[in-house]
Short mmCIF file of C-alpha atoms and ligand atoms in Angstrom, two decimals:
data_model
loop_
_atom_site.label_atom_id
_atom_site.label_comp_id
_atom_site.label_asym_id
_atom_site.label_seq_id
_atom_site.Cartn_x
_atom_site.Cartn_y
_atom_site.Cartn_z
CA MET F 1 21.46 19.31 9.30
CA GLN F 2 21.53 16.03 7.31
CA LEU F 3 19.87 17.06 3.43
CA ILE F 4 18.18 14.05 2.06
CA ASN F 5 18.57 14.56 -1.87
CA HIS F 6 16.99 13.02 -4.80
CA TRP F 7 18.53 9.63 -6.27
CA ILE F 8 18.84 9.35 -9.55
CA ASP F 9 20.70 7.90 -12.67
CA GLY F 10 22.09 5.58 -10.06
CA ALA F 11 23.86 8.57 -7.94
CA PHE F 12 22.43 11.07 -5.23
CA VAL F 13 21.90 14.46 -6.63
CA SER F 14 24.24 17.13 -4.91
CA THR F 15 22.98 20.13 -6.42
CA THR F 16 20.95 22.41 -3.85
CA PRO F 17 17.51 22.10 -3.90
CA HIS F 18 15.09 25.00 -4.82
CA ARG F 19 12.91 24.11 -1.71
CA THR F 20 13.23 21.60 1.67
CA GLY F 21 10.91 20.46 4.28
CA PRO F 22 11.80 18.80 7.94
CA VAL F 23 11.83 15.27 8.96
CA PHE F 24 11.43 14.55 12.57
CA ASN F 25 11.95 11.76 15.10
CA PRO F 26 8.42 11.53 15.81
CA ALA F 27 9.64 9.79 19.49
CA THR F 28 11.49 12.71 20.52
CA GLY F 29 9.42 15.60 18.31
CA ALA F 30 12.83 16.78 17.09
CA GLN F 31 13.90 17.96 13.69
CA THR F 32 16.47 15.09 12.10
CA ALA F 33 17.15 16.21 8.64
CA GLU F 34 15.93 18.42 5.69
CA VAL F 35 14.40 16.72 2.67
CA ALA F 36 14.76 18.09 -0.73
CA MET F 37 11.25 18.67 -2.42
CA ALA F 38 11.66 18.07 -6.08
CA SER F 39 10.35 20.91 -8.81
CA ALA F 40 9.32 19.78 -11.99
CA ASP F 41 12.85 20.41 -13.73
CA ASP F 42 14.24 17.72 -11.04
CA VAL F 43 11.03 15.42 -11.54
CA ALA F 44 12.09 15.85 -15.51
CA LEU F 45 15.41 14.86 -15.28
CA ALA F 46 14.50 11.49 -13.47
CA VAL F 47 12.07 10.53 -15.75
CA GLY F 48 14.57 11.78 -18.56
CA ALA F 49 16.89 8.66 -16.58
CA ALA F 50 14.62 6.13 -16.25
CA ARG F 51 13.60 7.02 -19.99
CA ARG F 52 16.91 6.26 -21.33
CA ALA F 53 17.87 3.29 -19.47
CA TYR F 54 14.64 2.12 -20.57
CA ASP F 55 15.25 0.87 -24.06
CA SER F 56 18.35 -1.54 -23.03
CA TRP F 57 16.52 -2.56 -19.74
CA ARG F 58 13.66 -3.94 -21.91
CA ASP F 59 16.01 -5.38 -23.92
CA ALA F 60 17.80 -7.28 -20.58
CA PRO F 61 17.34 -10.89 -20.36
CA LEU F 62 14.70 -12.15 -18.51
CA THR F 63 17.42 -14.06 -16.57
CA ARG F 64 19.54 -10.92 -15.67
CA ARG F 65 16.37 -9.38 -14.35
CA GLN F 66 15.88 -12.29 -12.42
CA ASN F 67 19.07 -12.44 -11.05
CA ILE F 68 19.38 -8.93 -10.21
CA MET F 69 16.18 -9.17 -7.84
CA PHE F 70 17.80 -12.32 -6.37
CA ALA F 71 20.84 -10.22 -5.40
CA PHE F 72 18.34 -7.67 -4.34
CA ARG F 73 16.70 -9.74 -1.81
CA GLU F 74 20.07 -10.65 -0.51
CA LEU F 75 20.92 -7.12 0.12
CA VAL F 76 17.14 -6.27 1.63
CA ALA F 77 17.40 -9.62 3.75
CA LYS F 78 20.54 -8.48 5.02
CA SER F 79 19.82 -5.44 5.77
CA ARG F 80 16.17 -6.02 7.44
CA PRO F 81 17.52 -4.29 11.02
CA ALA F 82 18.92 -1.62 9.69
CA LEU F 83 15.53 -0.65 7.43
CA ALA F 84 13.98 -0.90 10.65
CA GLU F 85 15.71 1.34 12.27
CA ALA F 86 15.94 3.91 9.96
CA LEU F 87 12.32 3.42 9.63
CA THR F 88 11.22 3.60 13.22
CA ALA F 89 13.50 7.04 13.44
CA GLU F 90 11.19 8.49 10.85
CA HIS F 91 7.48 6.73 11.33
CA GLY F 92 7.63 6.15 15.02
CA LYS F 93 6.47 2.52 14.44
CA THR F 94 7.63 -0.39 17.15
CA ILE F 95 11.51 -1.90 15.71
CA ASP F 96 9.21 -5.10 15.96
CA ASP F 97 6.77 -4.03 13.59
CA ALA F 98 8.97 -2.09 11.31
CA LEU F 99 10.68 -5.54 10.88
CA GLY F 100 7.93 -7.04 10.38
CA GLU F 101 6.92 -4.23 7.76
CA VAL F 102 10.23 -5.36 5.59
CA GLN F 103 9.55 -8.65 5.73
CA ARG F 104 6.00 -8.20 4.05
CA GLY F 105 7.86 -6.30 1.35
CA LEU F 106 10.57 -8.97 1.21
CA GLU F 107 7.88 -11.38 -0.16
CA VAL F 108 6.65 -9.43 -2.98
CA ILE F 109 10.66 -8.70 -4.13
CA GLU F 110 10.72 -12.53 -3.61
CA PHE F 111 8.02 -13.08 -6.05
CA ALA F 112 9.37 -11.05 -8.62
CA CYS F 113 12.25 -12.81 -8.54
CA ASN F 114 9.98 -15.34 -9.86
CA ILE F 115 9.37 -12.82 -13.22
CA ALA F 116 10.23 -15.44 -15.76
CA HIS F 117 7.78 -17.89 -15.09
CA LEU F 118 4.97 -15.18 -14.63
CA LEU F 119 5.59 -13.33 -18.14
CA LYS F 120 5.28 -16.79 -20.00
CA GLY F 121 3.00 -16.26 -22.17
CA ASP F 122 0.56 -18.29 -24.26
CA PHE F 123 0.33 -20.25 -27.95
CA SER F 124 -2.20 -21.71 -29.66
CA GLU F 125 -0.98 -23.91 -32.70
CA GLN F 126 -2.69 -24.33 -35.72
CA VAL F 127 -6.04 -22.53 -34.89
CA SER F 128 -6.65 -22.17 -38.93
CA THR F 129 -4.55 -24.43 -41.33
CA GLY F 130 -1.51 -23.49 -41.07
CA VAL F 131 -2.26 -20.14 -38.81
CA ASP F 132 -0.94 -20.22 -34.78
CA THR F 133 -1.55 -17.51 -32.15
CA TYR F 134 0.69 -16.84 -29.62
CA SER F 135 0.96 -13.34 -26.94
CA VAL F 136 3.06 -11.51 -24.70
CA ARG F 137 3.00 -9.52 -22.05
CA GLN F 138 5.74 -6.21 -22.54
CA PRO F 139 6.93 -3.81 -20.17
CA LEU F 140 5.18 -0.18 -20.77
CA GLY F 141 7.98 2.65 -20.25
CA VAL F 142 9.07 4.69 -17.57
CA VAL F 143 6.59 3.62 -14.24
CA ALA F 144 6.09 6.01 -11.29
CA GLY F 145 5.04 5.05 -7.41
CA ILE F 146 3.48 7.62 -5.19
CA THR F 147 3.60 6.62 -1.68
CA PRO F 148 2.40 6.94 1.88
CA PHE F 149 3.92 7.47 5.19
CA ASN F 150 2.80 5.13 6.66
CA PHE F 151 4.74 2.01 5.17
CA PRO F 152 7.73 4.02 4.03
CA ALA F 153 9.91 0.73 3.17
CA MET F 154 6.63 -2.14 2.12
CA VAL F 155 4.39 -0.16 0.20
CA PRO F 156 7.11 0.83 -2.40
CA MET F 157 8.29 -2.56 -2.49
CA TRP F 158 4.10 -3.31 -3.24
CA MET F 159 5.36 -1.65 -6.65
CA TYR F 160 9.11 -1.20 -8.02
CA PRO F 161 10.02 -4.73 -7.65
CA ILE F 162 7.40 -6.23 -10.02
CA ALA F 163 7.33 -2.93 -12.15
CA ILE F 164 11.29 -3.51 -13.01
CA ALA F 165 11.17 -6.88 -13.09
CA CYS F 166 8.82 -6.92 -15.95
CA GLY F 167 11.49 -4.21 -17.82
CA ASN F 168 9.84 -0.72 -16.84
CA THR F 169 12.31 1.86 -15.37
CA PHE F 170 11.17 3.34 -12.56
CA VAL F 171 10.75 6.87 -10.66
CA LEU F 172 9.45 6.70 -6.59
CA LYS F 173 8.21 9.38 -5.14
CA PRO F 174 7.63 8.24 -1.24
CA SER F 175 6.51 10.48 1.71
CA GLU F 176 8.44 13.69 2.63
CA LYS F 177 7.96 12.50 6.34
CA ASP F 178 10.03 9.06 6.11
CA PRO F 179 12.07 9.49 2.88
CA THR F 180 15.24 7.75 4.53
CA VAL F 181 14.54 4.32 3.39
CA SER F 182 14.11 4.85 -0.06
CA GLN F 183 17.53 6.51 0.24
CA MET F 184 19.15 2.93 1.76
CA VAL F 185 17.15 0.78 -1.29
CA ALA F 186 18.28 2.73 -4.07
CA GLU F 187 21.68 2.24 -3.12
CA LEU F 188 21.25 -1.45 -2.33
CA PHE F 189 19.74 -1.96 -5.66
CA ALA F 190 23.09 0.08 -7.37
CA GLU F 191 24.75 -2.93 -5.03
CA ALA F 192 22.98 -5.69 -6.67
CA GLY F 193 23.85 -4.61 -10.25
CA LEU F 194 20.80 -2.86 -11.40
CA PRO F 195 21.99 -0.47 -14.09
CA ASP F 196 21.87 3.27 -13.63
CA GLY F 197 18.49 5.31 -14.19
CA VAL F 198 16.66 1.80 -13.82
CA PHE F 199 15.37 3.12 -10.43
CA ASN F 200 15.11 6.53 -9.26
CA VAL F 201 14.30 8.31 -6.30
CA VAL F 202 12.26 12.06 -5.82
CA HIS F 203 11.71 13.29 -3.08
CA GLY F 204 9.01 16.35 -2.30
CA ASP F 205 5.38 17.04 -2.06
CA LYS F 206 2.53 18.33 -4.63
CA GLU F 207 4.53 19.87 -6.67
CA SER F 208 7.08 16.63 -7.38
CA VAL F 209 2.74 14.40 -7.88
CA ASP F 210 1.83 17.06 -10.41
CA ALA F 211 4.94 17.29 -12.66
CA LEU F 212 4.93 13.42 -12.17
CA LEU F 213 1.42 13.26 -13.51
CA SER F 214 1.66 15.31 -15.92
CA HIS F 215 5.33 14.33 -17.65
CA PRO F 216 4.32 12.31 -21.09
CA ASP F 217 7.12 9.91 -20.22
CA VAL F 218 5.38 8.46 -17.61
CA ALA F 219 3.36 5.40 -19.07
CA ALA F 220 1.50 4.62 -15.36
CA ILE F 221 1.67 5.80 -12.07
CA SER F 222 0.81 3.66 -9.23
CA PHE F 223 -0.31 5.59 -6.07
CA VAL F 224 -1.19 4.26 -2.60
CA GLY F 225 -2.47 7.00 0.13
CA SER F 226 -5.86 8.79 1.06
CA THR F 227 -9.02 8.71 -0.59
CA PRO F 228 -9.51 12.47 -1.62
CA ILE F 229 -5.31 12.13 -3.24
CA ALA F 230 -6.07 8.89 -4.34
CA ARG F 231 -8.68 10.08 -6.34
CA TYR F 232 -7.35 13.34 -7.39
CA VAL F 233 -4.30 11.37 -8.92
CA HIS F 234 -6.58 8.83 -10.81
CA GLU F 235 -8.68 11.92 -12.32
CA THR F 236 -5.50 13.66 -13.45
CA GLY F 237 -3.50 10.43 -14.58
CA ILE F 238 -5.86 9.26 -16.73
CA ARG F 239 -6.53 12.87 -18.00
CA ASN F 240 -2.74 12.59 -19.60
CA GLY F 241 -3.43 9.53 -20.74
CA LYS F 242 -1.57 6.98 -18.42
CA ARG F 243 -2.53 3.63 -16.61
CA VAL F 244 -3.24 4.09 -12.96
CA GLN F 245 -3.97 2.52 -10.10
CA ALA F 246 -4.58 4.24 -6.78
CA LEU F 247 -5.39 2.75 -3.42
CA GLY F 248 -7.17 4.69 -0.76
CA GLY F 249 -8.10 4.94 2.46
CA ALA F 250 -10.24 3.17 4.92
CA LYS F 251 -12.83 2.72 8.04
CA ASN F 252 -12.20 -1.15 8.05
CA HIS F 253 -15.22 -3.21 10.54
CA MET F 254 -15.08 -6.09 12.58
CA ILE F 255 -18.15 -7.85 13.05
CA VAL F 256 -18.32 -9.97 16.58
CA LEU F 257 -21.11 -12.16 16.90
CA PRO F 258 -22.50 -13.31 20.23
CA ASP F 259 -20.92 -16.54 20.07
CA ALA F 260 -17.45 -16.09 18.89
CA ASP F 261 -14.33 -16.54 21.48
CA MET F 262 -14.43 -13.43 23.11
CA ASP F 263 -10.38 -13.81 24.17
CA LEU F 264 -9.68 -14.17 20.46
CA ALA F 265 -11.90 -11.13 19.42
CA ALA F 266 -10.68 -9.11 22.00
CA ASP F 267 -6.76 -9.83 21.12
CA ALA F 268 -7.65 -9.24 17.90
CA ALA F 269 -9.70 -5.81 18.42
CA VAL F 270 -6.28 -4.33 20.45
CA SER F 271 -3.55 -5.84 18.02
CA ALA F 272 -5.55 -4.38 14.68
CA GLY F 273 -6.84 -1.53 16.64
CA PHE F 274 -4.00 0.29 18.06
CA GLY F 275 -0.55 -1.76 16.23
CA SER F 276 1.28 0.87 14.81
CA ALA F 277 -0.76 3.46 16.36
CA GLY F 278 -3.77 3.20 14.17
CA GLU F 279 -1.54 4.32 11.41
CA ARG F 280 -2.10 1.25 9.38
CA CYS F 281 -4.77 1.08 5.95
CA MET F 282 -6.27 -1.97 7.41
CA ALA F 283 -6.13 -1.20 11.04
CA ILE F 284 -9.79 -1.88 12.24
CA SER F 285 -11.45 0.93 13.59
CA VAL F 286 -14.43 -0.04 14.21
CA VAL F 287 -16.18 -3.23 15.98
CA VAL F 288 -19.63 -4.05 15.26
CA SER F 289 -21.05 -5.94 18.26
CA VAL F 290 -24.00 -8.10 17.36
CA GLY F 291 -26.79 -8.26 20.11
CA ASP F 292 -24.85 -8.72 23.67
CA ALA F 293 -21.77 -9.77 22.20
CA ALA F 294 -20.25 -5.94 23.65
CA ASP F 295 -21.09 -6.93 27.44
CA THR F 296 -18.82 -9.50 27.44
CA LEU F 297 -16.04 -7.94 24.64
CA LEU F 298 -15.64 -4.66 25.90
CA PRO F 299 -14.06 -5.40 29.60
CA LYS F 300 -11.50 -7.88 28.07
CA ILE F 301 -10.79 -4.91 25.28
CA GLN F 302 -10.26 -2.61 28.14
CA GLU F 303 -7.90 -5.28 30.27
CA ARG F 304 -5.23 -5.51 27.36
CA ILE F 305 -5.53 -1.56 26.69
CA ALA F 306 -4.37 -1.02 30.24
CA LYS F 307 -1.22 -3.61 29.59
CA LEU F 308 -0.10 -1.78 26.43
CA LYS F 309 3.84 -0.48 26.77
CA ILE F 310 3.27 2.98 25.01
CA ALA F 311 6.82 4.05 24.15
CA PRO F 312 9.56 5.03 21.13
CA GLY F 313 9.73 2.35 19.15
CA ASN F 314 13.05 1.67 19.65
CA GLU F 315 12.74 0.89 23.15
CA GLU F 316 13.02 -1.97 24.73
CA GLY F 317 9.59 -3.95 24.78
CA ALA F 318 7.49 -0.99 23.35
CA GLU F 319 3.99 -2.18 21.62
CA MET F 320 2.90 1.50 20.21
CA GLY F 321 5.22 4.55 19.13
CA PRO F 322 3.98 7.56 18.97
CA LEU F 323 1.81 9.19 15.63
CA VAL F 324 4.08 10.81 12.63
CA THR F 325 3.56 14.20 13.19
CA ARG F 326 2.29 17.00 15.58
CA GLU F 327 -0.18 17.95 13.30
CA HIS F 328 -1.38 14.38 12.83
CA LEU F 329 -1.42 14.32 17.04
CA GLU F 330 -3.71 17.18 17.42
CA LYS F 331 -5.89 15.86 14.31
CA VAL F 332 -6.30 12.79 16.33
CA ALA F 333 -7.12 13.95 19.51
CA SER F 334 -9.19 16.62 18.25
CA TYR F 335 -11.44 13.30 16.89
CA VAL F 336 -11.22 12.26 20.34
CA THR F 337 -12.62 15.71 21.77
CA ALA F 338 -15.33 15.34 19.26
CA GLY F 339 -16.04 12.00 19.53
CA GLU F 340 -17.45 13.04 23.45
CA SER F 341 -19.09 15.85 22.46
CA GLU F 342 -21.23 13.69 19.64
CA GLY F 343 -22.64 11.38 22.30
CA GLY F 344 -20.33 8.63 22.33
CA THR F 345 -19.07 6.85 25.28
CA LEU F 346 -15.27 7.52 25.91
CA LEU F 347 -14.31 3.94 27.81
CA VAL F 348 -10.91 4.79 27.51
CA ASP F 349 -8.89 8.62 26.76
CA GLY F 350 -5.87 8.62 25.27
CA ARG F 351 -5.36 11.96 25.45
CA ASP F 352 -4.05 12.53 29.23
CA LEU F 353 -0.99 10.06 28.16
CA THR F 354 2.67 11.46 29.20
CA VAL F 355 5.34 8.65 28.11
CA GLU F 356 8.54 9.26 31.17
CA GLY F 357 11.19 11.04 28.54
CA SER F 358 9.78 11.86 25.99
CA ALA F 359 7.54 14.73 26.99
CA ASP F 360 7.82 16.39 22.94
CA GLY F 361 7.28 13.34 21.43
CA PHE F 362 4.52 13.12 19.63
CA PHE F 363 2.25 10.46 21.83
CA ILE F 364 -1.31 9.58 21.93
CA GLY F 365 -2.93 6.60 23.99
CA PRO F 366 -5.59 4.38 22.99
CA SER F 367 -9.05 5.52 22.96
CA LEU F 368 -12.10 3.60 22.91
CA PHE F 369 -15.72 4.67 22.26
CA ASP F 370 -18.36 2.59 23.42
CA ASN F 371 -22.33 3.31 21.67
CA VAL F 372 -21.05 4.95 18.64
CA THR F 373 -23.11 5.82 15.77
CA THR F 374 -22.93 6.17 12.14
CA ASP F 375 -23.15 10.09 12.26
CA MET F 376 -20.36 10.96 14.38
CA SER F 377 -17.82 11.81 12.93
CA ILE F 378 -15.08 9.21 14.86
CA TYR F 379 -17.62 6.50 12.75
CA THR F 380 -17.72 8.19 8.90
CA ASP F 381 -14.30 9.95 8.97
CA GLU F 382 -10.80 7.71 8.78
CA ILE F 383 -8.90 8.85 11.73
CA PHE F 384 -5.88 7.26 10.64
CA GLY F 385 -4.81 7.21 14.76
CA PRO F 386 -5.41 4.90 18.31
CA VAL F 387 -9.44 5.24 18.37
CA LEU F 388 -11.49 2.33 18.58
CA SER F 389 -15.04 2.68 17.97
CA VAL F 390 -17.69 -0.18 19.15
CA VAL F 391 -21.01 0.37 17.11
CA ARG F 392 -24.03 -1.95 18.55
CA VAL F 393 -26.64 -3.61 16.43
CA SER F 394 -29.05 -6.13 17.13
CA ARG F 395 -29.07 -8.42 14.07
CA TYR F 396 -26.54 -9.87 12.16
CA GLU F 397 -28.05 -8.54 9.20
CA ASP F 398 -27.72 -4.96 10.24
CA ALA F 399 -23.81 -5.38 10.38
CA ILE F 400 -23.85 -6.58 7.28
CA ALA F 401 -25.75 -3.40 5.93
CA LEU F 402 -23.78 -0.99 7.88
CA ILE F 403 -20.56 -2.07 6.21
CA ASN F 404 -21.88 -2.26 2.28
CA ASP F 405 -23.03 1.43 3.17
CA ASN F 406 -19.61 2.26 4.18
CA GLN F 407 -18.57 4.25 0.94
CA TYR F 408 -14.84 2.42 2.19
CA GLY F 409 -13.96 -1.17 1.13
CA ASN F 410 -10.46 -1.96 2.19
CA GLY F 411 -10.20 -4.87 5.01
CA THR F 412 -13.32 -6.24 7.55
CA ALA F 413 -13.34 -9.09 9.40
CA ILE F 414 -15.66 -11.60 11.17
CA PHE F 415 -15.30 -12.96 14.60
CA THR F 416 -17.71 -16.33 14.91
CA ASN F 417 -18.11 -19.91 15.38
CA ASP F 418 -20.17 -20.58 12.97
CA GLY F 419 -19.44 -21.57 9.15
CA GLY F 420 -22.46 -20.81 7.82
CA ALA F 421 -22.30 -17.04 9.30
CA ALA F 422 -18.74 -16.82 8.20
CA ARG F 423 -19.50 -18.24 4.76
CA LYS F 424 -22.41 -15.52 4.59
CA PHE F 425 -20.50 -12.86 5.56
CA GLN F 426 -17.75 -13.83 2.49
CA ARG F 427 -20.26 -13.87 0.15
CA GLU F 428 -22.44 -10.90 0.69
CA ILE F 429 -19.74 -8.07 1.78
CA GLN F 430 -18.40 -5.54 -0.19
CA VAL F 431 -14.85 -5.40 0.87
CA GLY F 432 -12.11 -6.33 -0.56
CA MET F 433 -10.37 -8.35 1.29
CA ILE F 434 -11.63 -10.55 4.58
CA GLY F 435 -10.71 -11.80 7.58
CA ILE F 436 -12.34 -14.84 9.28
CA ASN F 437 -11.55 -14.95 12.88
CA LEU F 438 -8.40 -13.10 11.85
CA PRO F 439 -8.67 -9.21 11.91
CA ILE F 440 -5.92 -7.98 9.11
CA PRO F 441 -6.26 -9.79 6.10
CA VAL F 442 -2.97 -8.78 3.91
CA PRO F 443 -2.57 -11.69 1.46
CA LEU F 444 0.93 -12.81 0.35
CA ALA F 445 2.25 -11.77 -2.40
CA PHE F 446 1.18 -14.57 -5.04
CA TYR F 447 -2.04 -12.80 -4.17
CA SER F 448 -3.09 -9.31 -4.59
CA PHE F 449 -4.04 -6.17 -2.48
CA GLY F 450 -6.37 -3.93 -2.94
CA GLY F 451 -9.99 -2.56 -1.79
CA TRP F 452 -13.42 -2.14 -3.30
CA LYS F 453 -15.28 1.58 -3.56
CA ASP F 454 -13.57 4.56 -2.32
CA SER F 455 -10.06 2.30 -1.09
CA ILE F 456 -9.60 2.07 -4.98
CA PHE F 457 -9.41 3.96 -7.73
CA GLY F 458 -8.27 1.94 -11.72
CA SER F 459 -8.97 -1.43 -12.36
CA HIS F 460 -6.19 -3.22 -10.88
CA ALA F 461 -5.17 -4.32 -7.41
CA ILE F 462 -1.77 -4.24 -6.30
CA TYR F 463 1.27 -6.58 -6.38
CA GLY F 464 1.02 -10.20 -7.38
CA PRO F 465 -0.51 -10.89 -10.29
CA GLU F 466 -2.44 -8.53 -11.03
CA GLY F 467 1.04 -6.26 -10.52
CA VAL F 468 1.79 -8.03 -13.49
CA HIS F 469 -0.89 -7.29 -15.40
CA PHE F 470 -0.75 -3.85 -14.62
CA TYR F 471 3.04 -3.15 -15.45
CA THR F 472 2.64 -4.91 -18.77
CA ARG F 473 0.12 -4.89 -21.69
CA PRO F 474 -0.60 -7.76 -23.71
CA LYS F 475 0.66 -8.24 -27.42
CA VAL F 476 -1.09 -11.45 -29.36
CA MET F 477 0.75 -12.26 -32.93
CA ILE F 478 -1.17 -14.55 -35.67
CA SER F 479 1.20 -16.41 -37.95
CA ARG F 480 1.06 -18.49 -40.94
CA TRP F 481 4.72 -18.98 -41.63
CA PRO F 482 5.00 -20.58 -43.84
CA ASP F 483 2.08 -20.12 -45.97
CA PRO F 484 2.17 -22.37 -49.05
CA ILE F 485 -1.69 -21.24 -50.09
CA HIS F 486 -2.03 -17.75 -51.85
CA ARG F 487 -5.75 -17.08 -51.87
CA GLY F 488 -5.62 -13.96 -53.63
CA VAL F 489 -7.77 -10.53 -52.46
CA ASP F 490 -10.10 -11.14 -50.46
CA LEU F 491 -11.98 -8.47 -48.67
CA GLY F 492 -14.28 -10.12 -46.10
CA PHE F 493 -13.41 -10.21 -42.34
CA PRO F 494 -10.91 -12.98 -41.63
CA GLN F 495 -12.49 -16.18 -41.14
CA HIS F 496 -10.91 -19.42 -39.36
CA GLU F 497 -11.23 -22.67 -40.94
P1 LIG L 501 -1.23 10.89 1.76
O1 LIG L 501 -2.15 10.66 0.69
O2 LIG L 501 -1.35 12.05 2.68
O3 LIG L 501 -0.38 10.97 0.82
C1 LIG L 501 0.63 10.28 -0.30
C2 LIG L 501 0.98 10.86 -1.16
O4 LIG L 501 0.23 11.60 -1.82
C3 LIG L 501 2.54 11.11 -0.45
O5 LIG L 501 3.42 11.00 -1.31
C4 LIG L 501 2.49 12.63 -0.51
O6 LIG L 501 3.48 13.54 -0.52
C5 LIG L 501 1.55 13.07 -1.50
N1 LIG L 501 0.66 13.84 -1.78
C6 LIG L 501 -0.44 14.38 -0.49
N2 LIG L 501 -0.66 15.79 -0.82
C7 LIG L 501 -1.16 15.85 -1.87
C8 LIG L 501 -1.95 16.35 -3.08
N3 LIG L 501 -2.17 17.46 -2.71
N4 LIG L 501 -1.32 16.32 -4.33
C9 LIG L 501 -0.78 15.30 -4.76
N5 LIG L 501 0.11 14.57 -4.10
C10 LIG L 501 -0.31 14.66 -2.68
O7 LIG L 501 -1.42 10.22 2.85
P2 LIG L 501 -0.75 9.80 3.99
O8 LIG L 501 -1.16 10.31 5.30
O9 LIG L 501 0.69 9.71 3.86
O10 LIG L 501 -1.09 8.38 3.83
C11 LIG L 501 -1.68 7.79 5.01
C12 LIG L 501 -3.31 7.19 3.92
O11 LIG L 501 -2.94 6.43 3.36
C13 LIG L 501 -4.40 6.96 4.63
O12 LIG L 501 -5.55 7.30 4.18
C14 LIG L 501 -4.02 5.30 4.67
O13 LIG L 501 -5.46 4.49 4.34
C15 LIG L 501 -3.78 5.17 3.01
N6 LIG L 501 -3.12 3.96 2.73
C16 LIG L 501 -3.85 3.31 2.10
C17 LIG L 501 -3.34 2.00 2.00
C18 LIG L 501 -4.14 0.94 0.76
O14 LIG L 501 -3.42 0.06 0.10
N7 LIG L 501 -5.14 0.93 0.72
C19 LIG L 501 -2.04 1.50 2.22
C20 LIG L 501 -1.59 2.65 3.53
C21 LIG L 501 -2.07 3.63 3.54
#
């Protein structure tokens, strides 16, 4: 069985790990590899390598850092098909979806290629007689990224290109469920000329995360994953004196007003509800139908579901692949059972799906519920699978209140042809990312990504300008140079004149 080991100081570790975990191909259900699970000692080796590399990397000229990022960009672009294939083999998503994921990650690498411009400071001349003030942003040191299974290429790319371009060194702890793309990326960085120790990968679970959270040489932690773990990582990291951004889970609602283009809304609900088998933090899991919108919308959604091709992600024409693990499959199926017993109207049942030739794969079909209420577990919980709930409300104000009362605030969307209604939505809704006639509002890399409420902990959104701020700290200089005026001792607070 292949062993996926850590990448530390520019090479794969060759020692036998103290513990391993299984990696599966979700389309076949077969185990394909063992992944090393890092101990605190393994984490200390990676952090040590990153700490040693930091002093020279932070001093590397901006143009050199930028040129390495350009070379890395070219290599990732060339390797997109290979990365997508590896990703599909461990995550299960379709090849098209995986290619899209790598593309969205590439956009952040491209943003980081422009780091010389992004790190420009400010300069104010003559703020007082003979005095100038200027500011710069400097890197933090060793920073760590802890990432979820659902975007094994893109989510780490939200972090390390910007962190490294800013002059930090990086330790990535990717999801233990789909670790291979991180190995590939480490080799591409080495090929691009990144010095050893600047980018390191440790695999593992809670043990390795806890070691990163308590290591005194880790200055900052970026986390993306479920809300309970995001809250834990944020609280623990802050307690240990680290800067932390921790993005959590979601329950994304899509309001459909009666005046909406119903074909557009049905396409969007099916694409955003069942794309990547619902395993996206920006997936739509609740459609909020205002007035009689659902009466027209639901038959259109059902028509579209019936035509979806559910198959192994690398099969020609596949639109939806399997879930990531058997445990997750069982959890999602149990929510469908609970939704039925709690009184939801199950219009499409994904539980009895069989995919020819993949009897042991982790497949479940799309499920669709009508008449869902806010006390049902299919509404309150993040299912993270292909289960779409329709909640009916009579007034637009009730739809807005429903979303604002929800614990999560990652993304949301409205479908309408009424500009005034859309404007009210964007102003009043308490969610971080808003789609208007567009279901998955993930901003491009020159904006930043982040939800509100329990979908994020910490004060920085991720990537884009907020990413540059997160991975640097400001320093301000006030200089009198040369100083012809000798004023003598003055114990008063400095005032400018
Ligand atoms: P997860 O929280 O189980 O795992 C995330 C990371 O935390 C992994 O690296 C994992 O090894 C580690 N981890 C797991 N349990 C831990 C523990 N007890 N202590 C310390 N570390 C632990 O999440 P997941 O199942 O891999 O990913 C799906 C979740 O991620 C969903 O909730 C989804 O909404 C969320 N997500 C959020 C965003 C966003 O931008 N807000 C993006 C992608 C995914």
